[in-house]
Short mmCIF file of C-alpha atoms in Angstrom, two decimals:
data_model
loop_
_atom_site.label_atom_id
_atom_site.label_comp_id
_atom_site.label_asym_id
_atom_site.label_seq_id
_atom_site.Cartn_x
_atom_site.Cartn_y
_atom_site.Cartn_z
CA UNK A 1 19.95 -16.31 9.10
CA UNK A 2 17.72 -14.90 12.35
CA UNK A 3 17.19 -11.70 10.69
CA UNK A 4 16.74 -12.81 6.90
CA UNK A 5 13.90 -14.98 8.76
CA UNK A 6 12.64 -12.24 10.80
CA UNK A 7 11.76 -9.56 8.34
CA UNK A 8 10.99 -12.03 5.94
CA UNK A 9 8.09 -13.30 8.30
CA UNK A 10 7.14 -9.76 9.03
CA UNK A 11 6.39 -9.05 5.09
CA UNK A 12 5.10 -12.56 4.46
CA UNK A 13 2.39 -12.34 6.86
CA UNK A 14 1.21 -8.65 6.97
CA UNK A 15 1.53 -9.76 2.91
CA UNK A 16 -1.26 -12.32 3.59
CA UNK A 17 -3.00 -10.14 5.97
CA UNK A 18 -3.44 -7.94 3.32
CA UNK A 19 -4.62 -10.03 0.62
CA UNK A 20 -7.71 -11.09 3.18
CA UNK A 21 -8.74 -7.91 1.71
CA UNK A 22 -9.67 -8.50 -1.80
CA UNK A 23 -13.21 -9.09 -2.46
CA UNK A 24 -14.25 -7.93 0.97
CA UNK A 25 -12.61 -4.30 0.81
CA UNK A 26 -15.14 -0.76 1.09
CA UNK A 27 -14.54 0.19 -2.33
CA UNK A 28 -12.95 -1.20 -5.57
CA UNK A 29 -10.09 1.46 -5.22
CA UNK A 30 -8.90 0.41 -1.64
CA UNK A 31 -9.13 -2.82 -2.51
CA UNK A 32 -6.73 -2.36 -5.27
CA UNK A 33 -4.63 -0.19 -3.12
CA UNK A 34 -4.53 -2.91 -0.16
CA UNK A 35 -3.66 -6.04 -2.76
CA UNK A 36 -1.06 -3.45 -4.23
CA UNK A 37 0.43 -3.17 -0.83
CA UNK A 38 0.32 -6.68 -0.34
CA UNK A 39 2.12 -7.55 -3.39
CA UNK A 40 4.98 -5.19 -2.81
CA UNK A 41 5.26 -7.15 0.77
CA UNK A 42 5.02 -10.45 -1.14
CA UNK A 43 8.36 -9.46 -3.13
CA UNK A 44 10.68 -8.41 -0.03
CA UNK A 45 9.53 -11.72 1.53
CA UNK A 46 10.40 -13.56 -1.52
CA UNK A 47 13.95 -11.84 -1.21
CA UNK A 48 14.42 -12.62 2.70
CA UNK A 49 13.39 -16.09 2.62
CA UNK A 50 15.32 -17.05 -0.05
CA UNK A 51 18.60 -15.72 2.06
CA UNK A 52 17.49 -17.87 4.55
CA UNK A 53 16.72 -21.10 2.79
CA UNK A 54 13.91 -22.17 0.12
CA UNK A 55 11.39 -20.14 0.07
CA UNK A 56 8.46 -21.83 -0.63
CA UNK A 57 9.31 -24.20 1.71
CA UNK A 58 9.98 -21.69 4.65
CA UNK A 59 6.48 -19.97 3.87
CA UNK A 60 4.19 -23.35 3.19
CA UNK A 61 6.09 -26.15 5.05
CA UNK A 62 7.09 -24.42 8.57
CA UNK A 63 5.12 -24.74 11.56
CA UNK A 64 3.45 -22.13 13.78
CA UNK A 65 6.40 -21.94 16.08
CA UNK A 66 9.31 -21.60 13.91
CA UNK A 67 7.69 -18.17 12.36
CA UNK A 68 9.60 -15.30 13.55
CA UNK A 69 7.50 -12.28 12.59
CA UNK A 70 6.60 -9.99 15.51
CA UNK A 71 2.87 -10.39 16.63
CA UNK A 72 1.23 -7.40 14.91
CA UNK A 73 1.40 -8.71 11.59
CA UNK A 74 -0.33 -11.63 12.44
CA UNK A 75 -3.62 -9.12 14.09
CA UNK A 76 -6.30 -10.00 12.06
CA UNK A 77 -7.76 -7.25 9.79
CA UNK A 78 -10.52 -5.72 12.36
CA UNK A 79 -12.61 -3.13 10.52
CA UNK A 80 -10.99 -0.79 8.03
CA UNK A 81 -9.78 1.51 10.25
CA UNK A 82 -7.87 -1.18 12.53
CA UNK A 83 -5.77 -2.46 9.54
CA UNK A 84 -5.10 0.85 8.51
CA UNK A 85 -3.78 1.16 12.64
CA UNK A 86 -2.06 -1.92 11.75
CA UNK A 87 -0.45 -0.24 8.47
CA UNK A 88 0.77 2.98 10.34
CA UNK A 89 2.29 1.34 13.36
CA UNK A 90 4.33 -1.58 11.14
CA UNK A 91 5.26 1.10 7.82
CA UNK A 92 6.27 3.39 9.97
CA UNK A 93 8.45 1.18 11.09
CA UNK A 94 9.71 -0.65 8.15
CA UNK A 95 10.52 2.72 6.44
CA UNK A 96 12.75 3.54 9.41
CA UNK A 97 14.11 0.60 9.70
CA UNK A 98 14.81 -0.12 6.36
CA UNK A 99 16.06 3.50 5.44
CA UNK A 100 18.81 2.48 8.84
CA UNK A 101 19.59 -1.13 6.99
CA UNK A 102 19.87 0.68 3.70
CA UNK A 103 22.97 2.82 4.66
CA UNK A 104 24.48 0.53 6.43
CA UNK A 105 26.92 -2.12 4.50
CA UNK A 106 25.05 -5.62 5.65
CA UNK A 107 23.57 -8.32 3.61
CA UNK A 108 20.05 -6.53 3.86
CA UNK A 109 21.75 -2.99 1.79
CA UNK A 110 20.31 -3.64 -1.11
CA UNK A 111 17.39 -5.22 -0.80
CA UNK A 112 16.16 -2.39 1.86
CA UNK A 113 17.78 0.45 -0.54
CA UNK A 114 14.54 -0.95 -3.13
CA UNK A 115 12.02 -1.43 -0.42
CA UNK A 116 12.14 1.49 1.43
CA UNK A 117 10.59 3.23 -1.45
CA UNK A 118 7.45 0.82 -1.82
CA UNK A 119 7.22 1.62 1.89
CA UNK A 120 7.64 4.84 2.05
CA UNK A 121 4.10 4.57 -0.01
CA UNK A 122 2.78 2.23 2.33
CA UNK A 123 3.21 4.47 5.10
CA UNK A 124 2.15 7.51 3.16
CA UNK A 125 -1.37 5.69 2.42
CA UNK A 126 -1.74 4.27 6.60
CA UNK A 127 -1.01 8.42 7.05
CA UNK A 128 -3.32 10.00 5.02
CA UNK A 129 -6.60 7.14 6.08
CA UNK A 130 -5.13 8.17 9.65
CA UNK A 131 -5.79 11.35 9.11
CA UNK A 132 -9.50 11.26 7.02
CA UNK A 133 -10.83 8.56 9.79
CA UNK A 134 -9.18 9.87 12.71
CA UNK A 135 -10.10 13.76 11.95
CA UNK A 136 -13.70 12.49 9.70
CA UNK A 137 -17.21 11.73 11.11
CA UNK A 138 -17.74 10.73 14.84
CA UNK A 139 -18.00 7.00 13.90
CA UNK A 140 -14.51 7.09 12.13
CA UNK A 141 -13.26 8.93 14.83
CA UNK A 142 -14.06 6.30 17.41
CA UNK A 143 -13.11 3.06 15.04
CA UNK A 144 -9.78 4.70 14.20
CA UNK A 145 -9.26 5.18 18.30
CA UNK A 146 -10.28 1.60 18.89
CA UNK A 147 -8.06 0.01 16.44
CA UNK A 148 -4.85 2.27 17.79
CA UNK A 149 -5.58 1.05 20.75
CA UNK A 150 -6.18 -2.64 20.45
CA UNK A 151 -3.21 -2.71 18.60
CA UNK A 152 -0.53 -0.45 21.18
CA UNK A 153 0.37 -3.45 23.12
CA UNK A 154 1.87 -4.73 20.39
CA UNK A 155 4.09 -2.14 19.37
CA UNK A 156 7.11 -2.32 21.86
CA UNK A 157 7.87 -5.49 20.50
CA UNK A 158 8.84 -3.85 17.07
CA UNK A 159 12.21 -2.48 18.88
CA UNK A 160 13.45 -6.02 20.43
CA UNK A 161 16.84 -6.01 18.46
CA UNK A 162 17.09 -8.28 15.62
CA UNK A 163 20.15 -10.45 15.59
CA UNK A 164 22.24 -9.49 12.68
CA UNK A 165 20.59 -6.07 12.01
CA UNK A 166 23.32 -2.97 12.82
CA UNK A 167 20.80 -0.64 13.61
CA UNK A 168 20.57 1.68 16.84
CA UNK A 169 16.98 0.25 17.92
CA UNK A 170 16.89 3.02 20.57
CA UNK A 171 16.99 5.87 18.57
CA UNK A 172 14.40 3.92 16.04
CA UNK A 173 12.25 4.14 18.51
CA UNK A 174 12.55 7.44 19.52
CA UNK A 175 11.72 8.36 15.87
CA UNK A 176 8.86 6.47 15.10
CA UNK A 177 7.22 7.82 18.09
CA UNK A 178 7.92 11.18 17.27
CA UNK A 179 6.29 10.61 13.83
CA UNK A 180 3.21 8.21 15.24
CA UNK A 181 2.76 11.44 17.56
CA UNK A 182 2.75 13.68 15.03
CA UNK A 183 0.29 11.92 12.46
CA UNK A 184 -2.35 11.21 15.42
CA UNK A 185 -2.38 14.66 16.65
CA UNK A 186 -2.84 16.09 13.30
CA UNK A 187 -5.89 13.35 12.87
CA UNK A 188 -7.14 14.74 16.00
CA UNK A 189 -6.02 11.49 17.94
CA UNK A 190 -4.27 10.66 21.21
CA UNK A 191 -1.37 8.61 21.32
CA UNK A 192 -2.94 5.70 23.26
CA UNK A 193 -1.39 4.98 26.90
CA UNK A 194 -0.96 1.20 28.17
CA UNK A 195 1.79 -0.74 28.66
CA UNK A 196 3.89 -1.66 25.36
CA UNK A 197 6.85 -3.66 27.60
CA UNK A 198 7.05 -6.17 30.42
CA UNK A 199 4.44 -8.54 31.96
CA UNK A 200 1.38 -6.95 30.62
CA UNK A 201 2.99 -6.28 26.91
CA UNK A 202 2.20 -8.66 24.39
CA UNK A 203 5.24 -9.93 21.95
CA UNK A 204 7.42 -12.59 21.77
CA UNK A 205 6.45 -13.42 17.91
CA UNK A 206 10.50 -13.29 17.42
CA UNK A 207 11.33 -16.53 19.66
CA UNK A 208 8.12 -18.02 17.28
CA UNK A 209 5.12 -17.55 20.13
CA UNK A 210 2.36 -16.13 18.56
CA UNK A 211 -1.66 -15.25 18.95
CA UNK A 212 -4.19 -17.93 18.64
CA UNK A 213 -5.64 -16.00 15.22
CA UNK A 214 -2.33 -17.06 13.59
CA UNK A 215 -2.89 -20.65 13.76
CA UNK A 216 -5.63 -19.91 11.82
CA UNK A 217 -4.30 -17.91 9.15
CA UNK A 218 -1.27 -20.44 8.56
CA UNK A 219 -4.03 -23.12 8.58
CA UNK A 220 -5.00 -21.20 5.30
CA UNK A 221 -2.16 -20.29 3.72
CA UNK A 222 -1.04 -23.50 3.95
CA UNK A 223 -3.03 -25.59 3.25
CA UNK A 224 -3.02 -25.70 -0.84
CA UNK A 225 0.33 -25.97 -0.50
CA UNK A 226 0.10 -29.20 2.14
CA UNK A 227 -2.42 -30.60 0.21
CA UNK A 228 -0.70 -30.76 -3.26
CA UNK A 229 2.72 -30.39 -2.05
CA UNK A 230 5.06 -29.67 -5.31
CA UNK A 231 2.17 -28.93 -7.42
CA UNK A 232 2.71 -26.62 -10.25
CA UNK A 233 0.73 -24.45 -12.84
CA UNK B 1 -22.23 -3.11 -0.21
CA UNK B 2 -24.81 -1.14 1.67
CA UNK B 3 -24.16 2.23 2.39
CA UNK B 4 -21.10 2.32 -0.58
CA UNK B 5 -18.51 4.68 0.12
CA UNK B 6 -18.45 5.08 -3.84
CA UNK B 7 -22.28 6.06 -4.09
CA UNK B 8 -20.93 9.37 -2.15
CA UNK B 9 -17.73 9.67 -3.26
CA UNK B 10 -17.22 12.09 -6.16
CA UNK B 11 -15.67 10.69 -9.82
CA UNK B 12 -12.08 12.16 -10.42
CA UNK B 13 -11.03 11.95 -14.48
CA UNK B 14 -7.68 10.22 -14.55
CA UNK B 15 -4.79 11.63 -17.16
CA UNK B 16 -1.14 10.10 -17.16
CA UNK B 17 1.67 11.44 -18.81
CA UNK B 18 3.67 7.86 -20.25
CA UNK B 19 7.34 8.01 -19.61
CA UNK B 20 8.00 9.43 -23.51
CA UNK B 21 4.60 10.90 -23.73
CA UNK B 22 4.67 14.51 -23.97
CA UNK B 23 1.15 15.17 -23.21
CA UNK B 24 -0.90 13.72 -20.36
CA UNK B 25 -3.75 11.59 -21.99
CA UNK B 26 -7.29 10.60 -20.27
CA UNK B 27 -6.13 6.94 -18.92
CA UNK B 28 -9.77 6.40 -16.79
CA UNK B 29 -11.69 7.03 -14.06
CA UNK B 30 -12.55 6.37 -10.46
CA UNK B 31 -14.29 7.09 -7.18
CA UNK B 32 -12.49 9.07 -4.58
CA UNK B 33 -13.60 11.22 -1.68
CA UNK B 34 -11.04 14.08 -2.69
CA UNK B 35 -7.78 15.10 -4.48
CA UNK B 36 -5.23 13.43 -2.63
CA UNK B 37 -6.96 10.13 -2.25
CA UNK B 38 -7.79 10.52 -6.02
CA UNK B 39 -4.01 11.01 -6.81
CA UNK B 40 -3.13 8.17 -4.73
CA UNK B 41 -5.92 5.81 -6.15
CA UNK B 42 -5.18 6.64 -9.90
CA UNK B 43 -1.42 5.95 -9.41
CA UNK B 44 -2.37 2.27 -7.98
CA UNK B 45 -5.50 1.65 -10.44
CA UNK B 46 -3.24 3.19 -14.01
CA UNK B 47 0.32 3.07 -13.09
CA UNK B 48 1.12 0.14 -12.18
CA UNK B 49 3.21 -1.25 -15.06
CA UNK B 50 5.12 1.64 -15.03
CA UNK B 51 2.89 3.45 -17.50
CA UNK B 52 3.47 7.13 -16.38
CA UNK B 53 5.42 9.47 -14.59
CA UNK B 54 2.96 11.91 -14.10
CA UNK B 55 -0.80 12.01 -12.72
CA UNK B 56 -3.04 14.94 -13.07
CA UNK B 57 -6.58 14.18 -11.53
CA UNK B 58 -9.99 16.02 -12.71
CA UNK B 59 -13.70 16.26 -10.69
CA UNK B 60 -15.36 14.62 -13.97
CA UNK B 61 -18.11 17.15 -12.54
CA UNK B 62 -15.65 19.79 -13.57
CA UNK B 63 -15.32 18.76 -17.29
CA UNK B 64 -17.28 21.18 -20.19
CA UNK B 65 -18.73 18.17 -22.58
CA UNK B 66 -19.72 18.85 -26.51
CA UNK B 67 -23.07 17.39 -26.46
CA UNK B 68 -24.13 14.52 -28.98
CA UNK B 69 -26.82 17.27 -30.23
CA UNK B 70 -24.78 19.27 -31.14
CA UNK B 71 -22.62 16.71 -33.53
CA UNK B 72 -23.60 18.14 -36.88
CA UNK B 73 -23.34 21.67 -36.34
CA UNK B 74 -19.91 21.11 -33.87
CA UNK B 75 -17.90 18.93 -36.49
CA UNK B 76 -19.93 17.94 -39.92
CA UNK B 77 -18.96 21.40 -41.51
CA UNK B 78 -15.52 20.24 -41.52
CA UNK B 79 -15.86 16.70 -43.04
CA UNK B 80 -15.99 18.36 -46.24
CA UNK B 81 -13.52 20.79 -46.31
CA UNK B 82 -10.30 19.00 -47.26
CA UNK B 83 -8.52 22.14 -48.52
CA UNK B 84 -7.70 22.28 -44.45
CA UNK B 85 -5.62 19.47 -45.03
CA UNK B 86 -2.17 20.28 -45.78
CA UNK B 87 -2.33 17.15 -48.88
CA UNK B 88 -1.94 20.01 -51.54
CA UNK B 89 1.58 20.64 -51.45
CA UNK B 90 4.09 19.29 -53.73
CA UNK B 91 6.99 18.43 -51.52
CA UNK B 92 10.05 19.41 -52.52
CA UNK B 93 13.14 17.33 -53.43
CA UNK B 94 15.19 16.84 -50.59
CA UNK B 95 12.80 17.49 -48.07
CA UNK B 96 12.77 13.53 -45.90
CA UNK B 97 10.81 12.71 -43.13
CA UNK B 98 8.04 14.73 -43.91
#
């Protein structure tokens, strides 16, 4: 199932992303908060995958190429402020996405139904760093602008339709750049320019071609798995 | 971690109300750099096993403290008075559950 594979990836990796976190986070209480986010990302991948096949065998056994999460999940973490551009960019679109998929009557109902609450959360904690960094001291100012902006190009990407999701990806779009808009201006932020389509646009993490740091991070989460394969505890 | 965040950041008093509780109960503390974020920090650090459904947050600057000097004259007075104690009643017949 393309799409059962597709948002699975998306949650798996941002999951692990995440987790890269703990023991190297600012303060005890964002670290907690960042492994808490991961963990709720860990569960709707465990759901996905396991519509599309085994899970543990889609997360530890696949290769680079056959992942089909879009290419800002895979961003490595930056500096605070650029995971927490990371976080507002992707939860504001999950929450759309998933509050679209959780009317609707497809496979994904249910499951989005649950997880549009955990991301509702996830979005409300990107929003309210957004606005303390983006509207805080001159240095947070200027690390919250660099991390938007390294990240823009990857952002049109987010609306190629997903086969097997019903979902209108145009007006998606419109409203997760009305609310992206809206949260940087009140943090005192532009909405960065660049392109987010065509030639110069990065994306194409949905036919499985992704960014060299993603070798990397596979290469990690992997490799217990590779090593011992069918080990338990 | 030079420079901690938590070094500046004011300590918040954590209280959660459990889901039969009827009174919110001091659950902890932690380090956050105002209200919101406090909110939003207690409900990952205390509620995360579905422990409460409701979060008040206090500056622990804010809090009035007895102070251990003033133990004897706050609370001995009363360790000998057990008259306050309602143990003197005979309970009437009939009366369960009491």
């Amino acid at each position: 199932m393309t799409a059962a594979l597709a948002l699975g990836d998306d949650a798996l990796v941002l999951s692990h992303r995440l987790g890269e976190w703990a023991g190297h986070a600012p303060v005890l209480e964002e670290e907690v908060a960042l492994a808490n986010i991961a963990l709720d990302l860990l569960g709707q991948a465990r759901v996905l995958l396991s519509l599309a096949g085994d899970e543990d065998e889609l997360a530890y056994l696949r290769e680079e190429r056959a992942f089909r999460n879009v290419q800002l999940v895979e961003q490595p973490n930056g500096d605070f402020a650029q995971t927490i551009a990371r976080q507002l960019y992707f939860s504001t679109y999950q929450e759309l996405l998933y509050e679209r998929l959780a009317r609707g009557t497809g496979p994904f109902a249910p499951l989005a139904a649950k997880a549009v609450k955990e991301v509702a959360y996830h979005r409300d904690h990107a929003e309210h760093w957004t606005l303390r960094l983006g509207d805080g001291t001159d240095e947070s100012h200027e690390r919250m602008r660099r991390g938007l902006d390294a990240l823009w190009r990857f952002t049109g990407e987010l609306f190629e339709p997903v086969e097997g999701c019903e979902v209108e990806w145009h007006t998606l779009h419109d409203a997760w750049l009305t609310r992206i808009t809206s949260v940087l201006e009140r943090a005192t932020l532009a909405v960065p320019e660049g392109p987010r389509r065509g030639g110069w646009a990065a994306g194409a993490g949905r036919q499985g071609i992704h960014t060299e740091p993603f070798g990397r991070m596979l290469a990690e989460m992997q490799h217990l798995h590779r090593s011992h394969p069918g080990a338990t505890w | 971690m030079s420079g901690s965040p938590s070094a500046e950041w004011p300590l918040w008093e954590v209280f959660v109300r459990s889901r039969r509780g009827l009174s919110h109960t001091h659950a902890g503390s932690l380090h956050a750099p105002d209200a919101e974020m406090a909110l939003r920090n207690a409900r990952d650090l205390y509620t995360r096993r579905s422990e409460g459904v409701s979060i008040w947050v206090v500056p622990s600057a804010e809090i009035t403290a007895s102070s251990p000097d003033e133990r004897d004259p706050f609370f001995e007075p009363s360790a000998d008075k057990p008259y306050r104690h309602p143990t003197f009643y005979a309970i009437p017949e009939g009366v369960r559950h009491l």
